[in-house]
Short mmCIF file of C-alpha atoms in Angstrom, two decimals:
data_model
loop_
_atom_site.label_atom_id
_atom_site.label_comp_id
_atom_site.label_asym_id
_atom_site.label_seq_id
_atom_site.Cartn_x
_atom_site.Cartn_y
_atom_site.Cartn_z
CA MET A 1 0.95 -139.96 -103.92
CA ARG A 2 1.63 -136.49 -102.86
CA LYS A 3 -1.38 -135.20 -104.61
CA CYS A 4 -3.67 -137.58 -102.64
CA ARG A 5 -2.45 -136.45 -99.40
CA PRO A 6 -5.00 -133.96 -98.80
CA ALA A 7 -7.82 -136.29 -99.64
CA LEU A 8 -6.48 -139.01 -97.35
CA ALA A 9 -6.23 -136.46 -94.58
CA LEU A 10 -9.81 -135.45 -95.04
CA ILE A 11 -10.81 -139.12 -95.09
CA ILE A 12 -9.06 -139.65 -91.57
CA PHE A 13 -10.64 -136.56 -90.38
CA GLN A 14 -14.16 -137.52 -91.19
CA SER A 15 -13.55 -141.22 -89.81
CA CYS A 16 -12.43 -139.70 -86.48
CA PHE A 17 -15.70 -137.60 -86.72
CA ALA A 18 -17.71 -140.42 -87.33
CA VAL A 19 -16.52 -142.38 -84.48
CA MET A 20 -16.94 -139.47 -82.22
CA VAL A 21 -20.63 -139.04 -83.25
CA ILE A 22 -21.31 -142.65 -81.98
CA LEU A 23 -19.56 -141.93 -78.73
CA THR A 24 -21.09 -138.79 -77.99
CA LYS A 25 -24.54 -139.86 -79.03
CA VAL A 26 -24.42 -142.45 -76.30
CA ALA A 27 -22.86 -140.01 -73.68
CA PHE A 28 -25.76 -137.58 -74.14
CA ARG A 29 -28.14 -140.26 -73.47
CA ARG A 30 -26.43 -140.75 -70.35
CA GLY A 31 -26.93 -137.11 -69.37
CA MET A 32 -23.32 -135.54 -70.31
CA SER A 33 -23.61 -131.71 -70.99
CA PRO A 34 -22.83 -130.43 -74.34
CA THR A 35 -20.97 -127.43 -72.92
CA ILE A 36 -19.09 -129.41 -70.44
CA PHE A 37 -18.23 -132.08 -73.25
CA VAL A 38 -16.67 -129.35 -75.65
CA THR A 39 -14.78 -127.67 -72.81
CA TYR A 40 -13.21 -131.12 -71.91
CA ARG A 41 -12.45 -132.05 -75.41
CA GLN A 42 -10.86 -128.92 -76.27
CA LEU A 43 -8.61 -128.91 -73.30
CA ILE A 44 -7.43 -132.40 -73.78
CA ALA A 45 -6.88 -131.54 -77.52
CA THR A 46 -4.72 -128.47 -76.49
CA VAL A 47 -2.75 -130.50 -74.20
CA ALA A 48 -2.39 -133.30 -76.69
CA ILE A 49 -1.01 -131.18 -79.63
CA ALA A 50 0.87 -128.23 -77.88
CA PRO A 51 4.21 -130.06 -76.80
CA PHE A 52 4.41 -131.34 -80.56
CA ALA A 53 3.80 -127.88 -81.74
CA TYR A 54 6.12 -126.26 -79.43
CA PHE A 55 9.23 -128.41 -79.82
CA LEU A 56 8.74 -129.15 -83.81
CA GLU A 57 8.00 -125.62 -84.76
CA ARG A 58 10.40 -123.83 -82.75
CA LYS A 59 12.24 -122.42 -85.73
CA THR A 60 9.11 -121.72 -88.21
CA ARG A 61 6.92 -120.17 -85.70
CA PRO A 62 6.53 -116.49 -86.23
CA PRO A 63 6.18 -114.22 -83.33
CA LEU A 64 2.75 -113.38 -81.88
CA CYS A 65 1.41 -109.97 -82.69
CA LEU A 66 -1.84 -108.26 -81.72
CA LYS A 67 -3.41 -109.05 -85.38
CA THR A 68 -2.39 -112.83 -85.05
CA VAL A 69 -4.11 -112.93 -81.60
CA ALA A 70 -7.17 -111.25 -82.93
CA HIS A 71 -7.51 -113.75 -85.96
CA ILE A 72 -7.07 -116.69 -83.49
CA PHE A 73 -9.86 -115.29 -81.39
CA VAL A 74 -12.20 -115.13 -83.98
CA ILE A 75 -11.17 -118.56 -85.48
CA GLY A 76 -11.83 -120.05 -81.80
CA LEU A 77 -15.09 -118.37 -81.46
CA LEU A 78 -16.40 -119.69 -84.78
CA ALA A 79 -14.94 -123.28 -84.28
CA VAL A 80 -16.14 -123.87 -80.62
CA PRO A 81 -19.00 -121.63 -79.07
CA LEU A 82 -20.74 -120.81 -82.45
CA LEU A 83 -20.06 -124.17 -84.15
CA GLN A 84 -19.56 -127.01 -81.51
CA ILE A 85 -21.49 -125.89 -78.59
CA SER A 86 -24.58 -124.78 -81.03
CA TYR A 87 -24.50 -128.07 -83.08
CA PHE A 88 -24.36 -130.38 -80.11
CA TYR A 89 -27.29 -128.50 -78.22
CA GLY A 90 -29.26 -128.65 -81.60
CA VAL A 91 -28.63 -132.37 -81.51
CA SER A 92 -29.68 -132.77 -77.85
CA TYR A 93 -32.88 -130.50 -78.69
CA THR A 94 -33.97 -132.38 -82.09
CA SER A 95 -32.57 -135.84 -83.24
CA SER A 96 -29.35 -137.01 -84.52
CA THR A 97 -30.86 -138.00 -87.94
CA PHE A 98 -32.02 -134.26 -88.41
CA ALA A 99 -28.67 -132.98 -87.33
CA VAL A 100 -26.84 -135.05 -89.59
CA ALA A 101 -28.94 -134.16 -92.60
CA ILE A 102 -28.70 -130.48 -91.93
CA LEU A 103 -24.64 -130.73 -91.32
CA ASN A 104 -24.71 -132.16 -94.77
CA LEU A 105 -25.61 -128.83 -96.20
CA LEU A 106 -21.84 -127.59 -95.41
CA PRO A 107 -20.61 -127.72 -98.93
CA ALA A 108 -23.61 -125.67 -100.33
CA ILE A 109 -23.38 -123.17 -97.63
CA THR A 110 -19.46 -122.83 -97.81
CA PHE A 111 -19.85 -122.70 -101.81
CA VAL A 112 -22.55 -119.81 -101.26
CA LEU A 113 -20.40 -118.12 -98.75
CA ALA A 114 -17.28 -118.41 -100.94
CA ILE A 115 -18.93 -116.80 -103.87
CA ILE A 116 -20.54 -113.76 -101.72
CA LEU A 117 -17.16 -113.08 -99.96
CA ARG A 118 -15.44 -113.44 -103.62
CA ARG A 119 -13.47 -116.49 -102.31
CA GLU A 120 -14.47 -118.69 -105.09
CA LYS A 121 -14.88 -117.81 -108.85
CA VAL A 122 -17.51 -119.79 -110.77
CA ASN A 123 -17.93 -119.51 -114.37
CA VAL A 124 -21.50 -121.30 -115.32
CA ARG A 125 -20.61 -121.28 -118.94
CA ASN A 126 -17.49 -123.49 -118.28
CA ALA A 127 -17.48 -127.09 -117.80
CA ARG A 128 -15.45 -126.88 -114.38
CA GLY A 129 -17.86 -124.21 -112.99
CA GLN A 130 -20.75 -126.34 -113.84
CA ALA A 131 -18.92 -129.35 -112.36
CA LYS A 132 -18.64 -127.46 -108.94
CA ILE A 133 -22.30 -126.58 -108.82
CA VAL A 134 -23.63 -129.87 -110.10
CA GLY A 135 -21.40 -131.89 -107.69
CA THR A 136 -22.18 -129.90 -104.63
CA ILE A 137 -25.76 -130.07 -105.32
CA THR A 138 -25.61 -133.92 -105.92
CA SER A 139 -23.56 -134.57 -102.62
CA VAL A 140 -26.09 -132.56 -100.75
CA GLY A 141 -29.05 -134.52 -102.15
CA GLY A 142 -27.21 -137.89 -101.59
CA ALA A 143 -26.89 -137.17 -97.84
CA THR A 144 -30.42 -136.07 -97.73
CA ILE A 145 -31.53 -139.29 -99.23
CA MET A 146 -29.54 -141.20 -96.69
CA THR A 147 -31.02 -139.35 -93.64
CA LEU A 148 -34.68 -138.67 -94.73
CA ILE A 149 -35.46 -141.44 -97.04
CA LYS A 150 -35.14 -144.91 -95.54
CA GLY A 151 -37.03 -147.51 -97.78
CA PRO A 152 -37.17 -151.29 -97.26
CA THR A 153 -34.79 -152.75 -94.61
CA LEU A 154 -31.77 -154.92 -96.21
CA GLY A 155 -32.32 -158.10 -94.38
CA PHE A 156 -28.85 -159.66 -95.49
CA LEU A 157 -27.02 -157.17 -93.43
CA ASP A 158 -28.74 -158.27 -90.20
CA PHE A 159 -25.62 -160.34 -89.23
CA LEU A 160 -24.09 -156.80 -88.29
CA LYS A 161 -26.76 -156.33 -85.69
CA LYS A 162 -25.94 -159.28 -83.62
CA PRO A 163 -24.78 -158.60 -80.05
CA THR A 164 -21.01 -157.85 -79.56
CA PRO A 165 -19.08 -156.65 -76.76
CA LEU A 166 -19.31 -153.10 -78.49
CA SER A 167 -22.95 -152.88 -78.89
CA ARG A 168 -23.52 -154.24 -75.19
CA LEU A 169 -21.21 -151.31 -74.06
CA LEU A 170 -23.03 -148.68 -76.02
CA ASP A 171 -26.68 -150.02 -75.17
CA THR A 172 -27.92 -147.67 -72.52
CA THR A 173 -31.14 -146.43 -71.10
CA PRO A 174 -31.73 -142.57 -71.70
CA GLY A 175 -30.58 -140.37 -69.11
CA ASN A 176 -31.31 -136.70 -68.09
CA THR A 177 -31.47 -135.37 -71.40
CA PRO A 178 -33.01 -132.09 -72.51
CA LYS A 179 -36.58 -132.05 -73.73
CA ASP A 180 -37.10 -131.66 -77.46
CA ASN A 181 -37.39 -128.18 -78.87
CA TRP A 182 -38.10 -128.14 -82.62
CA THR A 183 -37.97 -124.35 -82.68
CA LEU A 184 -34.58 -123.55 -80.93
CA GLY A 185 -33.01 -126.88 -82.02
CA PRO A 186 -32.96 -126.43 -85.92
CA ILE A 187 -31.98 -122.76 -85.45
CA LEU A 188 -28.88 -123.62 -83.41
CA ILE A 189 -27.82 -126.39 -86.08
CA ILE A 190 -28.26 -124.08 -88.90
CA VAL A 191 -26.18 -121.38 -87.04
CA ALA A 192 -23.40 -124.28 -86.38
CA VAL A 193 -23.24 -125.03 -90.24
CA ILE A 194 -23.03 -121.31 -91.07
CA ALA A 195 -20.36 -120.92 -88.68
CA TYR A 196 -18.52 -123.99 -89.88
CA GLY A 197 -18.57 -122.68 -93.66
CA ALA A 198 -17.29 -119.07 -92.08
CA TRP A 199 -14.56 -120.84 -90.14
CA LEU A 200 -13.26 -122.59 -93.15
CA LEU A 201 -13.32 -119.43 -95.40
CA TYR A 202 -11.88 -117.26 -92.41
CA GLN A 203 -9.09 -119.60 -91.65
CA SER A 204 -7.95 -120.14 -95.23
CA TRP A 205 -7.87 -116.36 -95.67
CA ALA A 206 -6.27 -115.23 -92.54
CA PHE A 207 -3.56 -117.98 -92.20
CA LYS A 208 -3.18 -118.92 -95.94
CA ASP A 209 0.78 -118.61 -95.70
CA TYR A 210 1.08 -119.44 -91.95
CA PRO A 211 4.46 -121.65 -91.58
CA ALA A 212 3.42 -123.38 -88.37
CA GLN A 213 0.24 -125.32 -88.69
CA ALA A 214 0.37 -127.31 -85.60
CA SER A 215 1.15 -124.12 -83.33
CA LEU A 216 -1.89 -122.53 -85.03
CA THR A 217 -4.30 -125.40 -84.22
CA ALA A 218 -2.94 -125.53 -80.68
CA MET A 219 -3.60 -121.87 -80.21
CA MET A 220 -7.16 -122.03 -81.76
CA LEU A 221 -7.89 -125.18 -79.66
CA GLY A 222 -6.80 -123.28 -76.61
CA MET A 223 -8.68 -120.22 -77.33
CA GLY A 224 -11.81 -122.18 -77.88
CA ALA A 225 -11.53 -124.07 -74.73
CA LEU A 226 -11.21 -120.98 -72.88
CA GLN A 227 -14.24 -119.40 -74.56
CA SER A 228 -16.37 -122.58 -74.01
CA ALA A 229 -15.27 -122.81 -70.24
CA ILE A 230 -16.73 -119.37 -69.65
CA LEU A 231 -19.95 -120.44 -71.19
CA ALA A 232 -20.13 -123.90 -69.44
CA LEU A 233 -19.35 -122.11 -66.00
CA ILE A 234 -22.14 -119.84 -66.50
CA ILE A 235 -24.89 -122.61 -67.91
CA ASN A 236 -23.83 -125.61 -65.66
CA LYS A 237 -23.77 -126.42 -61.95
CA SER A 238 -20.42 -127.60 -60.32
CA ILE A 239 -21.64 -131.13 -60.06
CA ALA A 240 -21.99 -131.38 -63.75
CA TRP A 241 -18.18 -131.36 -64.29
CA THR A 242 -17.79 -134.79 -62.62
CA ALA A 243 -17.64 -137.64 -65.28
CA ASN A 244 -20.34 -140.18 -64.35
CA SER A 245 -18.54 -143.26 -65.93
CA ASN A 246 -15.40 -144.63 -67.37
CA PHE A 247 -17.31 -144.39 -70.70
CA GLU A 248 -17.68 -140.77 -70.43
CA LEU A 249 -13.96 -140.26 -69.65
CA PHE A 250 -13.14 -142.26 -72.61
CA THR A 251 -15.56 -140.22 -74.77
CA TYR A 252 -13.72 -137.18 -73.51
CA ALA A 253 -10.13 -138.43 -74.40
CA TYR A 254 -11.12 -139.81 -77.72
CA SER A 255 -12.92 -136.72 -78.77
CA GLY A 256 -10.13 -134.39 -77.43
CA VAL A 257 -7.23 -136.40 -79.17
CA PHE A 258 -8.74 -137.69 -82.21
CA GLY A 259 -12.00 -135.55 -82.48
CA SER A 260 -10.26 -132.17 -82.06
CA ALA A 261 -6.42 -132.33 -81.96
CA LEU A 262 -5.73 -134.72 -84.94
CA SER A 263 -8.93 -133.67 -86.66
CA PHE A 264 -8.37 -129.87 -86.55
CA PHE A 265 -4.72 -130.33 -87.65
CA LEU A 266 -5.57 -132.57 -90.64
CA GLN A 267 -8.46 -130.10 -91.60
CA SER A 268 -6.36 -127.05 -91.13
CA TRP A 269 -3.63 -128.63 -93.29
CA SER A 270 -5.91 -129.49 -96.00
CA LEU A 271 -7.57 -125.88 -96.01
CA LYS A 272 -3.86 -124.46 -96.63
CA GLU A 273 -3.40 -127.13 -99.34
CA LYS A 274 -6.79 -127.09 -101.20
CA GLY A 275 -8.87 -124.42 -100.04
CA PRO A 276 -12.20 -124.27 -98.14
CA LEU A 277 -14.46 -125.70 -100.95
CA TYR A 278 -12.30 -128.78 -101.34
CA THR A 279 -12.41 -129.31 -97.66
CA ALA A 280 -16.15 -129.02 -97.47
CA ALA A 281 -16.84 -131.37 -100.15
CA PHE A 282 -15.68 -134.25 -97.79
CA SER A 283 -18.15 -133.60 -95.27
CA PRO A 284 -21.06 -135.88 -96.47
CA SER A 285 -18.61 -138.56 -96.19
CA SER A 286 -19.11 -138.87 -92.44
CA THR A 287 -22.58 -139.55 -92.97
CA VAL A 288 -21.59 -142.60 -95.11
CA LEU A 289 -19.37 -143.71 -92.18
CA VAL A 290 -21.98 -143.11 -89.55
CA ALA A 291 -24.46 -145.47 -91.61
CA ILE A 292 -21.85 -148.03 -91.91
CA LEU A 293 -20.95 -147.80 -88.11
CA GLU A 294 -24.36 -147.51 -86.77
CA PRO A 295 -25.69 -151.06 -87.35
CA ILE A 296 -22.45 -152.59 -85.53
CA ALA A 297 -22.28 -150.19 -82.57
CA LEU A 298 -25.92 -149.14 -82.14
CA HIS A 299 -27.87 -152.20 -83.37
CA VAL A 300 -30.06 -150.18 -85.80
CA ASP A 301 -31.54 -151.36 -89.07
CA VAL A 302 -29.73 -150.71 -92.61
CA HIS A 303 -32.24 -149.36 -95.15
CA ILE A 304 -32.00 -149.25 -98.88
CA GLY A 305 -32.13 -145.39 -98.85
CA SER A 306 -28.69 -145.43 -96.91
CA VAL A 307 -26.95 -147.27 -99.62
CA VAL A 308 -28.52 -145.27 -102.67
CA GLY A 309 -27.58 -142.09 -100.59
CA MET A 310 -23.82 -143.51 -100.29
CA VAL A 311 -23.60 -143.92 -104.08
CA VAL A 312 -25.12 -140.40 -104.80
CA VAL A 313 -22.88 -138.90 -102.16
CA PHE A 314 -19.69 -140.10 -103.57
CA SER A 315 -20.73 -139.26 -107.04
CA GLY A 316 -21.22 -135.75 -106.29
CA LEU A 317 -17.87 -135.75 -104.21
CA TYR A 318 -16.14 -137.07 -107.49
CA ILE A 319 -17.74 -134.39 -109.81
CA VAL A 320 -16.68 -131.51 -107.34
CA LEU A 321 -13.05 -132.97 -107.00
CA TRP A 322 -12.81 -133.14 -110.93
CA GLY A 323 -13.81 -129.72 -111.17
CA ARG A 324 -11.34 -128.40 -108.65
CA ALA A 325 -8.66 -130.59 -110.20
CA LYS A 326 -9.02 -128.86 -113.51
CA ASP A 327 -8.57 -125.51 -111.98
CA GLY A 328 -5.00 -126.10 -111.66
CA ASN A 329 -4.35 -128.34 -115.06
CA GLU A 330 -6.10 -126.75 -117.74
CA LYS A 331 -3.86 -124.54 -119.96
CA GLN A 332 -4.69 -120.99 -120.36
CA LYS A 333 -4.38 -118.89 -123.56
CA ILE A 334 -3.50 -115.17 -122.69
CA LEU A 335 -3.27 -112.47 -125.05
CA PRO A 336 -0.90 -109.71 -124.69
CA THR A 337 -3.45 -107.11 -124.02
CA GLN A 338 -4.86 -109.29 -121.06
CA ILE A 339 -1.33 -109.16 -119.27
CA GLY A 340 -1.36 -105.45 -118.41
CA ASP A 341 -1.24 -101.87 -120.15
CA LYS A 342 2.49 -101.37 -119.73
CA CYS A 343 3.21 -104.97 -121.03
CA SER A 344 0.94 -104.38 -123.90
CA GLN A 345 2.50 -101.14 -124.60
CA ASN A 346 5.97 -102.42 -124.69
CA MET A 347 4.89 -105.29 -127.13
CA GLU A 348 3.09 -102.87 -129.33
CA GLU A 349 6.44 -100.96 -129.74
CA THR A 350 8.25 -104.07 -131.23
CA GLU A 351 7.94 -104.80 -134.84
CA GLY A 352 5.64 -107.50 -136.00
CA GLU A 353 2.39 -108.81 -135.15
CA MET A 354 2.18 -110.92 -132.22
CA ASN A 355 -0.05 -114.08 -132.10
CA VAL A 356 -1.51 -115.90 -129.15
CA VAL A 357 1.05 -116.88 -126.18
CA GLU A 358 0.37 -120.16 -124.78
CA MET A 359 1.44 -121.06 -121.46
CA ASN A 360 0.41 -123.34 -118.54
CA GLU A 361 0.65 -120.68 -115.76
CA VAL A 362 1.68 -116.99 -115.25
CA ASP A 363 3.35 -116.93 -111.99
CA LYS A 364 4.00 -113.37 -111.55
CA ILE A 365 3.18 -110.15 -113.52
CA GLY A 366 5.54 -107.40 -112.61
CA ASN A 367 5.49 -103.70 -113.33
CA LYS A 368 8.11 -103.99 -115.64
CA CYS A 369 6.59 -107.12 -117.35
CA ASN A 370 8.95 -109.75 -115.50
CA ILE A 371 6.88 -112.78 -116.11
CA GLY A 372 7.76 -116.24 -114.58
CA ILE A 373 6.45 -119.05 -116.71
CA ALA A 374 6.07 -122.52 -115.44
CA GLY A 375 5.97 -125.10 -118.50
CA PRO A 376 6.50 -124.91 -122.02
CA THR A 377 6.08 -121.58 -123.78
CA THR A 378 5.50 -120.82 -127.45
CA LEU A 379 5.80 -117.37 -128.83
CA GLN A 380 5.16 -116.90 -132.53
CA VAL A 381 6.24 -113.69 -134.30
CA GLN A 382 5.50 -113.05 -137.96
CA GLN A 383 7.38 -110.28 -139.40
CA GLN A 384 5.43 -107.84 -141.77
#
């Protein structure tokens, strides 16, 4: 069960994100400003998580230094202005279908960035390396099928489109939304996806061993709220800060508590446990969840392309997870000459001929050949 916790955390995160997409889609049609939405979302998230972080991590939270503040500033900049504001403006300038399709490139972009920055090693001759590549391509391909290829409508699912109190609440006429801009919109969405991948990699590097995860999330959200508020004050008029309806207030509250506070905490914790590629591999699942929720909440048709895409997405996700799981489980065979020069020299001074040393994991190789070995170890020496 403990091994399944990161996967469960990421499924909860993607579920919260899928619901938020449905809510914000309606709110933007009613004229809500993307920058103000992101600012309120971050402020509410900071207020929600800060008390828990302060009281629960008083003993484990390290003191702030200039280097830590600089890291938090960069993380906030990547996660809020570059990621969220760019993405939501891109959605308003294009369409939700296009935005979701581009967002599903996150695993591939993160994978490429990780290789460029040497945060991920891939051996194309190895089954594990091939699984990572094939799984990433498969997941992206499945998400693309869901968003770009519709096909015939599945009539037996029409019962999901029957009017409900939820669908009546979300059924609105378009408001004062920005005009389409198919030049700027795609550029903003691509910038958002690249920022997302960079955020995953940067945080996993800068705060790999940070002991206070909730405090880190609170500081990151607060920094992002400050940065987005500055942009919102420059871009928007003062009247735009007033909520137009109770639904807009609910969107702010849900997005802040579940879409930011809980989601960022779960994602940051998963980054620490499993790394950026594992975390990014779950992003296409939000497309699947939106495809399930849209017929119920927004009264849309269900097409066969969505169902086929779901199967392909989960197949690719399983392949990636299999490749990642083998990284920690496969035994390694290490020759003495591969451990280090000094260690090899010491071994050569002993009598006899050393055969292969089989071990599950080499924890630490010291200058004096102090090797910590986890698991069974077999050392065979043949005397000459």
